[in-house]
Coordinates of C-alpha atoms in Angstrom, one line a residue:
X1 CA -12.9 -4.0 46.2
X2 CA -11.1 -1.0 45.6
X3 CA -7.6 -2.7 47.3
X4 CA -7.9 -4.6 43.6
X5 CA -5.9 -3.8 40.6
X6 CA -9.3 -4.9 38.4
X7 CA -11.9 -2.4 38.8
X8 CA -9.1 0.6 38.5
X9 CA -7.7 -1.5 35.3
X10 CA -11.2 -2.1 33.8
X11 CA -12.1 1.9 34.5
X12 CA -9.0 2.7 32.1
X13 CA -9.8 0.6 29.7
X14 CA -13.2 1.3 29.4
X15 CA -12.5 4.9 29.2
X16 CA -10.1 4.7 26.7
X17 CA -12.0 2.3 24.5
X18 CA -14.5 4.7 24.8
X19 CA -12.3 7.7 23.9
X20 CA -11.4 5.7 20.8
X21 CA -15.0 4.9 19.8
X22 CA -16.0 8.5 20.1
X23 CA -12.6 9.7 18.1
X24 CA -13.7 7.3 15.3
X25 CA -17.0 8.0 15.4
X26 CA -16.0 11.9 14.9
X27 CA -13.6 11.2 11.9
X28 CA -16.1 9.2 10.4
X29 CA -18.7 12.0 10.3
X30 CA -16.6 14.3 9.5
X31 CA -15.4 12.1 6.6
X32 CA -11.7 12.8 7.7
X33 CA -9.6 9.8 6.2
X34 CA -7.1 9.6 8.8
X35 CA -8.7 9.1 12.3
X36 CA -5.8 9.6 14.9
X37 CA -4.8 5.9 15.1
X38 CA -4.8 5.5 11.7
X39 CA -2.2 8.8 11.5
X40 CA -0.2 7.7 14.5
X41 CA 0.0 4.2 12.7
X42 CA 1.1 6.2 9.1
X43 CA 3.3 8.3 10.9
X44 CA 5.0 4.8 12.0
X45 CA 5.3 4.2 8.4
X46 CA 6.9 7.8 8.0
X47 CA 9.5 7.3 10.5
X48 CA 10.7 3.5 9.9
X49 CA 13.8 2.9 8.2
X50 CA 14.3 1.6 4.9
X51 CA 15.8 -1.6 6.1
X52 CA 13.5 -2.2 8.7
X53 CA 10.3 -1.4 6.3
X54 CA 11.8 -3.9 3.6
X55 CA 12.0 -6.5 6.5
X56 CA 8.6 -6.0 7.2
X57 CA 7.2 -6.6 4.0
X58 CA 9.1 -9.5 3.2
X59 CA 7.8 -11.0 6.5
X60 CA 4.2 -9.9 6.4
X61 CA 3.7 -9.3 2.6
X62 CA -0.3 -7.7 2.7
X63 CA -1.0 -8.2 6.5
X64 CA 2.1 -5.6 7.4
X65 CA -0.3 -2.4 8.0
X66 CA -3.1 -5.4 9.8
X67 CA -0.1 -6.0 12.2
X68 CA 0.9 -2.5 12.6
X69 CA -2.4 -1.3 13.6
X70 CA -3.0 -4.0 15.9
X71 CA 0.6 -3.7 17.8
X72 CA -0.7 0.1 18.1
X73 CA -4.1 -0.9 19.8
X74 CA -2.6 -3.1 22.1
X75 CA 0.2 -0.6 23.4
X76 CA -2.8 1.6 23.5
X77 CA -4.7 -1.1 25.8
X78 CA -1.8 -1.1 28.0
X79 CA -1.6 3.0 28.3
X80 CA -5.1 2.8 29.3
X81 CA -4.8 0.4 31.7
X82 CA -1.5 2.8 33.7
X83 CA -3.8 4.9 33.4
X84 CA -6.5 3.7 35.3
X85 CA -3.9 2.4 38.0
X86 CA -2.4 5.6 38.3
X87 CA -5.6 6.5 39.1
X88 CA -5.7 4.8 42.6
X89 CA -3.5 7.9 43.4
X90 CA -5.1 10.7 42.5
X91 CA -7.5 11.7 40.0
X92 CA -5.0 14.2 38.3
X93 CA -2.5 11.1 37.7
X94 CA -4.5 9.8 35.1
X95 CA -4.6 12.9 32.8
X96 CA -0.9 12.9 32.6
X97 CA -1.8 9.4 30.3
X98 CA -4.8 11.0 28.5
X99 CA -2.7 14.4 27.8
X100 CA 0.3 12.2 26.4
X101 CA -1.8 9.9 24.4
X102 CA -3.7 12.9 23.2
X103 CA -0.7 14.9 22.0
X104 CA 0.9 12.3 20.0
X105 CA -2.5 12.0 18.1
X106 CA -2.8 15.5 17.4
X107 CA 1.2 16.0 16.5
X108 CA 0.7 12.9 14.1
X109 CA -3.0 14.3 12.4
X110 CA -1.5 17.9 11.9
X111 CA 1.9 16.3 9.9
X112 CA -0.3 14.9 7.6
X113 CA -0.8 15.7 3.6
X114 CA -3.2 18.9 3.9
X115 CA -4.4 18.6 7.9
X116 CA -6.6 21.5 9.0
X117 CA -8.1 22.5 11.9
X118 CA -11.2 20.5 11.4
X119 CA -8.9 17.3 11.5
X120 CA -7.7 17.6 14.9
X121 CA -11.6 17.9 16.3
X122 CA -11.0 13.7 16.4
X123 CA -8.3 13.8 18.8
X124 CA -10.1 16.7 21.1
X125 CA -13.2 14.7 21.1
X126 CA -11.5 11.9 22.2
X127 CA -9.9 13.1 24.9
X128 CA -12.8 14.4 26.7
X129 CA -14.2 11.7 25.9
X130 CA -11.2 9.8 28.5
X131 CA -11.3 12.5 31.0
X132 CA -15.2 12.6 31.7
X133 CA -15.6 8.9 30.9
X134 CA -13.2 7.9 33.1
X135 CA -14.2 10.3 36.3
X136 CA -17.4 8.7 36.1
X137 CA -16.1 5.7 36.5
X138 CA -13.5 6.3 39.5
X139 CA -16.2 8.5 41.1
X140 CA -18.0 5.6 42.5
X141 CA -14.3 3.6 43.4
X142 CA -13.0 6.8 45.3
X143 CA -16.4 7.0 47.2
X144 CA -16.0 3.3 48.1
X145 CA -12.5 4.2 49.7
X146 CA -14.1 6.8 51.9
X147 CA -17.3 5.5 52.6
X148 CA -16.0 1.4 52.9
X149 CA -19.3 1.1 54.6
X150 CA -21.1 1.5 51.3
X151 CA -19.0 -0.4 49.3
X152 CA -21.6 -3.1 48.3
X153 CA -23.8 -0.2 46.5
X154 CA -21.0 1.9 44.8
X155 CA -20.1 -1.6 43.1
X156 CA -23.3 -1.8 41.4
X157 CA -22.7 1.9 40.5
X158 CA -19.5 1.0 39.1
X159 CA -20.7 -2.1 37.2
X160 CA -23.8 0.0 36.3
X161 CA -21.6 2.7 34.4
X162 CA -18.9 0.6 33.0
X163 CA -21.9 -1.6 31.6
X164 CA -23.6 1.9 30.1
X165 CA -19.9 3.0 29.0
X166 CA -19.6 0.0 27.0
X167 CA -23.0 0.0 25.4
X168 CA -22.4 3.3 24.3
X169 CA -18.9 3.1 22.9
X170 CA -19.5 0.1 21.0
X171 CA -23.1 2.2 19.5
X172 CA -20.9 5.2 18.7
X173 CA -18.1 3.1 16.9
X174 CA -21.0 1.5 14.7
X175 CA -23.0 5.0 14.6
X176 CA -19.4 6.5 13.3
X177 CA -19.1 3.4 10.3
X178 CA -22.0 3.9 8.9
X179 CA -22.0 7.3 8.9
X180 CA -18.9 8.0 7.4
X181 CA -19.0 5.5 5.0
X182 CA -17.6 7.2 2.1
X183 CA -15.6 3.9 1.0
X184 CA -18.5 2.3 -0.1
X185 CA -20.1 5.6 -1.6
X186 CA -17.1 6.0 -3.9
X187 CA -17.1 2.2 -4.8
X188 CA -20.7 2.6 -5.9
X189 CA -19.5 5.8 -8.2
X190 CA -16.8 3.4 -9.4
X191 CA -18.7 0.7 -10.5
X192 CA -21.5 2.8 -12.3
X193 CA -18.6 4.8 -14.1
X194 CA -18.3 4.3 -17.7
X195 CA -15.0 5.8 -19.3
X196 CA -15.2 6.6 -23.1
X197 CA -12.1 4.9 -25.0
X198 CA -11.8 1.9 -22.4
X199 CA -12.4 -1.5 -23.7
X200 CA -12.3 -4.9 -22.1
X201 CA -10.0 -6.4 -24.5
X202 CA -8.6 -9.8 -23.4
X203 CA -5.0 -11.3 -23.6
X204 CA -4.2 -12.9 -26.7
X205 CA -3.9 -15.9 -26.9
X206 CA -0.7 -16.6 -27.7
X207 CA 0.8 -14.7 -24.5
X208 CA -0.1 -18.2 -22.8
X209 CA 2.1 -21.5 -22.9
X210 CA -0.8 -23.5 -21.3
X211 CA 1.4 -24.7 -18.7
X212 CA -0.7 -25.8 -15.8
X213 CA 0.5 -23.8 -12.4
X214 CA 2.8 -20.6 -14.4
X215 CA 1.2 -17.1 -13.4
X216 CA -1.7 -16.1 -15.7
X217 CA -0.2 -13.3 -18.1
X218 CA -3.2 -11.1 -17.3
X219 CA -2.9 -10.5 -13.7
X220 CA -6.8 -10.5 -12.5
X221 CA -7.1 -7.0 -10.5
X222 CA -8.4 -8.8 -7.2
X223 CA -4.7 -10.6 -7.7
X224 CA -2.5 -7.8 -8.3
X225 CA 0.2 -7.1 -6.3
X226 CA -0.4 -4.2 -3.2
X227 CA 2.7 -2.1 -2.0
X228 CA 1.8 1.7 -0.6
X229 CA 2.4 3.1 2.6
X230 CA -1.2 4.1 3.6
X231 CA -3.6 2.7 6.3
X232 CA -6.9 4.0 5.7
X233 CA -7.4 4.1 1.4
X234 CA -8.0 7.7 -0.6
X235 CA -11.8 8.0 -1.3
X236 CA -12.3 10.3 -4.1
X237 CA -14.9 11.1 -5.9
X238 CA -14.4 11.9 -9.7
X239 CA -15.4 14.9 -9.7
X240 CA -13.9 16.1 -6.8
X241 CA -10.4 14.6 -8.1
X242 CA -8.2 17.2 -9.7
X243 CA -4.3 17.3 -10.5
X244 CA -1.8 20.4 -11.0
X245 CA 0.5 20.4 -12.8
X246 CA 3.3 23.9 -12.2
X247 CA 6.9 24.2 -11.7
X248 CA 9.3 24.2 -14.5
X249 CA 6.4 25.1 -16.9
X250 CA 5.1 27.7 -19.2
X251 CA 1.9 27.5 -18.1
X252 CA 0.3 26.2 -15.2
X253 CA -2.5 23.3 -15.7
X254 CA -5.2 22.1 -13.3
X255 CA -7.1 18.6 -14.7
X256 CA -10.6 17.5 -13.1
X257 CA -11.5 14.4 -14.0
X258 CA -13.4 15.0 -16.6
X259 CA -11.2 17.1 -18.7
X260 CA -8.6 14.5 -18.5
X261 CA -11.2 11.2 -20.1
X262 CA -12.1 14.2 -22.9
X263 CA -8.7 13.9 -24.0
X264 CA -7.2 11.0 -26.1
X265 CA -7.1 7.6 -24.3
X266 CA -4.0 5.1 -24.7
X267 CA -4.3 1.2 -23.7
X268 CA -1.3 -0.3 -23.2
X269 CA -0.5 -3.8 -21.8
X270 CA 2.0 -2.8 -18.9
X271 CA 3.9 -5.0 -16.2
X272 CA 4.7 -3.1 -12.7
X273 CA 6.7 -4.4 -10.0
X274 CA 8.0 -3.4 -6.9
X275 CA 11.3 -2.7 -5.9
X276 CA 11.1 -5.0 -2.9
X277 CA 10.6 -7.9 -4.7
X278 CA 12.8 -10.9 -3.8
X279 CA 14.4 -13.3 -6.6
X280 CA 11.6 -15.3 -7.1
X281 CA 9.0 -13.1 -5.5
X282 CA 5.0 -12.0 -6.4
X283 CA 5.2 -8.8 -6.0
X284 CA 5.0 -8.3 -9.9
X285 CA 1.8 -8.7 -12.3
X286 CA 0.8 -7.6 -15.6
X287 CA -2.3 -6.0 -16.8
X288 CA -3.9 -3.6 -19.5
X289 CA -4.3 -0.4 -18.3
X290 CA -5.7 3.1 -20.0
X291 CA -5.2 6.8 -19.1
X292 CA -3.6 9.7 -21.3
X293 CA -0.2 10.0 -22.2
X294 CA 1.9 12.4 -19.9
X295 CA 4.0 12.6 -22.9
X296 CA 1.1 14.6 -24.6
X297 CA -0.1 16.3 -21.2
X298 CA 3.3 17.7 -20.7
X299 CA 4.5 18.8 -24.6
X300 CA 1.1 21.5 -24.3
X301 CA 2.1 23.2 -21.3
X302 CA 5.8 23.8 -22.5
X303 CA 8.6 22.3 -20.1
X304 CA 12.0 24.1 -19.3
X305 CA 15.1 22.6 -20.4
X306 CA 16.6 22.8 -17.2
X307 CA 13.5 20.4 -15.5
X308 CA 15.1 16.3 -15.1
X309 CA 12.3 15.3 -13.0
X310 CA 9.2 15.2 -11.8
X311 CA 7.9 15.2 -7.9
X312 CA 4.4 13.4 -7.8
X313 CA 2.5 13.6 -4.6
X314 CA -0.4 11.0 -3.9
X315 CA -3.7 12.6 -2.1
X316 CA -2.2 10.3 1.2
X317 CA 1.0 12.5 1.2
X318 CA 2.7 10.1 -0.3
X319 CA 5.4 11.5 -3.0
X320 CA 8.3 10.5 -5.7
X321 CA 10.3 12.1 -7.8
X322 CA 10.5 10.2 -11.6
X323 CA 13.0 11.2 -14.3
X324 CA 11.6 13.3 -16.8
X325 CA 12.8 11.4 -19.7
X326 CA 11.2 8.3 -18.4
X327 CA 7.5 10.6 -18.6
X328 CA 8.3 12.1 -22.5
X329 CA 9.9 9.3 -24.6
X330 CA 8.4 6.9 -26.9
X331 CA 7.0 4.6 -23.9
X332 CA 3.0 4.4 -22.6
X333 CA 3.9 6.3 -19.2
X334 CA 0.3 7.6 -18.8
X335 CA -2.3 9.0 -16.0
X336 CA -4.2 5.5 -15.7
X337 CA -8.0 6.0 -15.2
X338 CA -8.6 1.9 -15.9
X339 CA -7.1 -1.5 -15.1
X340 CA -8.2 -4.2 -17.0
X341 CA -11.2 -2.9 -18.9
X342 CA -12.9 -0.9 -15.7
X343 CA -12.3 1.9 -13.9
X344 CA -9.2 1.7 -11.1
X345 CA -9.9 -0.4 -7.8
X346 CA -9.7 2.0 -5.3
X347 CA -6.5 -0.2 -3.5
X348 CA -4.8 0.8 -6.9
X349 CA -5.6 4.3 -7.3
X350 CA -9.1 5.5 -7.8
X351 CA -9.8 7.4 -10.0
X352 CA -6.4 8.0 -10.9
X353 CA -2.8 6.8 -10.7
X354 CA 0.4 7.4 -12.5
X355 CA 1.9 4.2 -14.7
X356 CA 5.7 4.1 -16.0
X357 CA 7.1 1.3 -17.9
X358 CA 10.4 0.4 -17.0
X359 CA 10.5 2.0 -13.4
X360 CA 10.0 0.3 -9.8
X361 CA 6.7 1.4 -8.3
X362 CA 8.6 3.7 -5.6
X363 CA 10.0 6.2 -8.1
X364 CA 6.8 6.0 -10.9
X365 CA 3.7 4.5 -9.9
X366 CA 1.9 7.2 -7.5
X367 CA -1.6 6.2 -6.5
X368 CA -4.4 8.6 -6.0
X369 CA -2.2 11.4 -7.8
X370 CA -3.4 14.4 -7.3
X371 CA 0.1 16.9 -8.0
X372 CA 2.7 16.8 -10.7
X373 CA 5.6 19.6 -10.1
X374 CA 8.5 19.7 -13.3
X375 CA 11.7 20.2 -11.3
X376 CA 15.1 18.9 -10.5
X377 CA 16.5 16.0 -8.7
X378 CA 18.5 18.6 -7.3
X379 CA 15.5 20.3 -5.8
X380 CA 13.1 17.0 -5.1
X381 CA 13.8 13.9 -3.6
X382 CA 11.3 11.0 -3.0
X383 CA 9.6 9.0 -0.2
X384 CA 11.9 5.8 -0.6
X385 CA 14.9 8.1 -1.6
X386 CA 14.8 9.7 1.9
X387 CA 15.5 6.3 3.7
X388 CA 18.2 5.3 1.2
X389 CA 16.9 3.6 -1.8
X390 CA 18.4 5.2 -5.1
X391 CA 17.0 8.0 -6.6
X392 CA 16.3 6.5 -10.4
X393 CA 14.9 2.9 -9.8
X394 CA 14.5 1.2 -13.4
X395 CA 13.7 -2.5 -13.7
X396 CA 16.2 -5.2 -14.0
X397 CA 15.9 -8.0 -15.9
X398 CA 14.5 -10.8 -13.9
X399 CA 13.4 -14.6 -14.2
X400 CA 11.0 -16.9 -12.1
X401 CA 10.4 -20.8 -11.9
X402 CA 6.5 -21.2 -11.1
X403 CA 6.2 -24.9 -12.2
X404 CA 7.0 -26.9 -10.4
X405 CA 7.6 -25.5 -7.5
X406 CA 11.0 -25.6 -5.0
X407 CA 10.7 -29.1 -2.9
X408 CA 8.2 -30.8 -5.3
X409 CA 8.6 -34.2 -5.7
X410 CA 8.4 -35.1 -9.5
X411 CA 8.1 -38.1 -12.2
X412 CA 12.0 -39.2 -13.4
X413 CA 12.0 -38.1 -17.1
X414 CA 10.8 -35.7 -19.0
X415 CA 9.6 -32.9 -16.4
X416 CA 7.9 -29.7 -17.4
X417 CA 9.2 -26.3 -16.3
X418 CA 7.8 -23.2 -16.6
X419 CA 7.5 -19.3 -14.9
X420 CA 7.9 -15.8 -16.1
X421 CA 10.5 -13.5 -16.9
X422 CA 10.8 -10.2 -17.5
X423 CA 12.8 -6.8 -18.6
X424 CA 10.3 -3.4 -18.9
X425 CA 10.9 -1.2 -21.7
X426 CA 13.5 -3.1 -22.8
X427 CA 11.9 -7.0 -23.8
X428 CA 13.5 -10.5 -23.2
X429 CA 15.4 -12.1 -26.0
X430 CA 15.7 -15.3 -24.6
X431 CA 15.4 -17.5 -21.4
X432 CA 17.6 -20.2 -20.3
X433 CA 17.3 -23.2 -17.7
X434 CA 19.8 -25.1 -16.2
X435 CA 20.1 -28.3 -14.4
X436 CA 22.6 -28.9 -11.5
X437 CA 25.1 -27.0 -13.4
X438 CA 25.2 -28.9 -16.4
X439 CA 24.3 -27.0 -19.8
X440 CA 22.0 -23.8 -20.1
X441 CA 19.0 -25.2 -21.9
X442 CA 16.5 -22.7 -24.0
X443 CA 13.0 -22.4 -23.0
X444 CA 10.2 -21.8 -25.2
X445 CA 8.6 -18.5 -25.2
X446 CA 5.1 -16.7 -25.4
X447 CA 4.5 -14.0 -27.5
X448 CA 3.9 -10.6 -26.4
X449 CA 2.3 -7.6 -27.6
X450 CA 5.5 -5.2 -26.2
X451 CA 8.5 -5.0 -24.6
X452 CA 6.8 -3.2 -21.3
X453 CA 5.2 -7.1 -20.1
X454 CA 7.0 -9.9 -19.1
X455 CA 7.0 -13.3 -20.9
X456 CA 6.0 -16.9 -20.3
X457 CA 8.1 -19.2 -20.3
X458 CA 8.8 -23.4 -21.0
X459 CA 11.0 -25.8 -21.6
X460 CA 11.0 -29.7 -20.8
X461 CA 13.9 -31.3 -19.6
X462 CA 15.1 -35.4 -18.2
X463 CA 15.7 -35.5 -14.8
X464 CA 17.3 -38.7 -13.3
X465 CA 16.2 -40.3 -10.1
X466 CA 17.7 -38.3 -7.1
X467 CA 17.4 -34.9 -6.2
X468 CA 18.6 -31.8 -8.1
X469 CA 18.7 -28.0 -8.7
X470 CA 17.4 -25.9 -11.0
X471 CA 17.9 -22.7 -11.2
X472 CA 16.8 -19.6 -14.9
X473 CA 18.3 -16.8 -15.9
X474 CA 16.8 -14.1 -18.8
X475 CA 18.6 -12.6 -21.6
X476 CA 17.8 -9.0 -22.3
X477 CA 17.1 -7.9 -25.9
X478 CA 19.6 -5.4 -25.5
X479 CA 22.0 -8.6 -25.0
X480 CA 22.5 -8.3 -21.0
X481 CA 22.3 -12.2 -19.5
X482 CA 21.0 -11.9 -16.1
X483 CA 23.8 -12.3 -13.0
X484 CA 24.5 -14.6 -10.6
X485 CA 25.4 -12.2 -8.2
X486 CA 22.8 -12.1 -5.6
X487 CA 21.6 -8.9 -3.6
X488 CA 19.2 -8.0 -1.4
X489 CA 16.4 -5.5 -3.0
X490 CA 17.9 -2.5 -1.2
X491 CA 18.7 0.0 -2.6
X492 CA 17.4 -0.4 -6.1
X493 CA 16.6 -4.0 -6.5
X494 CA 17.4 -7.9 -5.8
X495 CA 19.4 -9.3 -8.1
X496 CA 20.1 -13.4 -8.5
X497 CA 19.1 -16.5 -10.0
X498 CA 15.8 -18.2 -9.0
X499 CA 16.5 -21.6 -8.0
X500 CA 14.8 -24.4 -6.7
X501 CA 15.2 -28.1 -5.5
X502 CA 12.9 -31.5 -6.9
X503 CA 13.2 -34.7 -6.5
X504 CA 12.5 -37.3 -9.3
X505 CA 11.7 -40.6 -8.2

């Protein structure tokens, strides 16, 4: 038995799974949001290029972190597998693995937004967890080699513990869930909060076309659009939420929760979307959100003349730096405590999260804020910024087909077209459609309560029999048609003309 790779292969895994179960269980307790595979796995995040990130998302849209986490559980599976060969050699070979493993656990939970010492106890229990777990289970395949005579008993011993290592691991695991499970605490606060000034107003009526398959103008929440960079999500309780606000100030402010609802609410209908949005892409929607206006916040506390930004930082670590200007003119930029009538899901920010019209998520729309500092972009610089996405980030003007869609086959005549299209802060004029290069034809639109939403749009148009391209473009009301020219999101947004290809028989 012991000449076999399996039982030393099995011991290592078992150990480490076991390791795991106990780290996990530990976090959990200790209601520390980033257990050390989740901060290894956001440390990934940390460390991979711009380029590489972007490629990521456009591959995997919402199961990127799924993927990430699993590619780091199996390379895990594999250490712990060396480990219990290595094992066959010595029992000190193995802790060279367990060490290792250990160390880049603890290095990635102590680079994290706020780590103490409490949030490295994980990692530590974890690792004895390996070393004695996993001596109990060579102790009985090391006697074997000694004693080959007795090799029939010391494999029920072996099977014996392995079968009592994996009881327990998978108990502790559960144990650890249920314990810790401040997620669905916090989602119980959320759902019994009631935030004076928030109404559940509906979109009008006329925002809509009525054309069967374009995006709803009121983006459901469970629908919106997802981008951040964290694995496990912030669960904060109201009143234990609080934001500072220093720097380039008069005076110093620190909010809680509740002094922020006590102060005037503003609900604004407000389109956000991503910087890594593709020409023709989802990750956009529109919705009605309410918070106070940083405008106001920021007028009472006195801000320097010499401040031209400000650095937000999200309870994850998370940070951007967001013109100043962007935050004090006329537009709703606001600390959101609502989407759509009810208090923030916590994927978008519970219980509060920064909104700016007119600005890419990356550089405005900080989730789980929980610091404002007035400075300079001379003195901050952002989490996108860093891997080379520009500084500034505002929306350009954009245009979608949603109906029908690219490859559709489609009734010769009079066809029906239809999609969205969009300029924040600034409002669409006009949108155009045209038909294998002939003429621009002007689509209908649907009104809109502001410039900061995007617009429906339709238009019908005869199509022959054969197949053809169609492809929309936007007019800005500031006059600026949208280009041609296409580019890739990077550095500060894709730029291009949705097209797509039907066929009318």
């Amino acid at each position: 038995m012991t000449t076999r790779r399996t039982p030393w292969v099995l011991a290592g895994v078992l150990a480490g799974l076991s390791g795991l179960a106990t780290s996990y269980a530990t976090a959990g307790v200790l209601t520390i949001r980033e257990a050390p595979v989740v901060a290894v796995a956001e440390q990934v995040i940390k460390l991979t290029p711009g380029a590489a990130a972007e490629r990521a998302i456009s591959i995997l849209g919402h199961y990127d972190k799924p993927a990430l986490v699993t590619g780091i559980l199996v390379l895990l599976l594999a250490c712990f597998a060396a480990a219990g060969l290595l094992a066959r050699g010595g029992w000190w070979r193995p802790m060279l693995v367990w060490i290792a493993l250990a160390g880049l656990g603890l290095a990635s939970v102590v680079t994290q937004r706020n780590a103490g010492l409490v949030d490295a106890l994980p990692v530590l229990v974890g690792l004895v967890t390996w070393i004695t777990v996993h001596s109990a289970l060579t102790d009985a395949l090391f006697r074997e080699q000694r004693r080959p005579e007795l090799a029939s008993r010391e494999r029920r011993v072996f099977l014996m513990v392995a079968g009592a290592v994996s009881v327990a691991s998978v108990g502790i695991a559960v144990a650890g869930r249920f314990v810790g499970a401040g997620r669905r605490h916090v989602e119980v606060s959320r759902r019994l909060l009631r935030i004076p000034g928030v109404t559940r107003r509906q979109a009008p009526a006329a925002t809509s076309l009525g054309l069967r398959g374009t995006a709803p103008w009121q983006t459901p929440n469970e629908d919106f659009y997802r981008i951040d960079t964290t694995i496990a999500l912030p669960t904060i309780e109201p009143e234990e939420w609080s934001l500072r606000i220093h720097g380039l100030v008069d005076r110093e402010l620190t909010l809680t929760y509740s002094d922020l609802v006590a102060r005037r609410m503003t609900e604004s209908w407000i389109t956000l979307n991503c910087v890594s949005n593709e020409v023709g892409g989802g990750l956009i929607g529109n919705a009605r959100w309410s918070g106070i206006r940083i405008a106001d916040l920021l007028a009472d506390l006195g801000v320097s003349a010499d401040a031209d930004c400000v650095l937000q930082t999200s309870h994850d670590g998370w940070f951007c730096a967001t013109p100043l200007e962007t935050l004090t003119d006329d537009r709703d930029a606001m600390l959101a405590v609502a989407m759509n009538g009810r208090p923030l899901p916590i994927e978008h920010g519970f219980p509060v999260r920064t909104i700016v019209p007119g600005l890419y998520g990356y550089v405005s729309a900080t989730k789980w804020v929980v610091d404002y500092e007035v400075t300079t972009f001379d003195q901050a610089v952002g989490y996108w910024t860093t891997k080379g996405w520009s500084a500034e980030g505002p929306v350009k003007i954009a245009s979608r087909i949603d109906v029908p869609r690219s490859g559709d086959d489609v009734s010769a005549g009079a066809v029906s077209f239809g999609g969205v299209a969009w300029r924040q802060h600034t409002g669409i004029a006009a949108v155009e459609v045209q038909v294998d290069g002939n003429e621009w034809e002007r689509a209908e639109l649907g009104e809109v309560p502001s410039v900061d939403t995007w617009v429906q749009w339709a238009v019908t148009l005869d199509l022959t029999e054969g197949d053809h391209e169609v492809r929309v473009r936007a007019i800005g009301k500031d006059g600026e048609t949208q280009t041609s020219v296409v580019a890739s999101p990077d550095p500060d947004g894709s730029t291009g003309l949705h097209t797509i290809e039907v066929s009318a028989s």
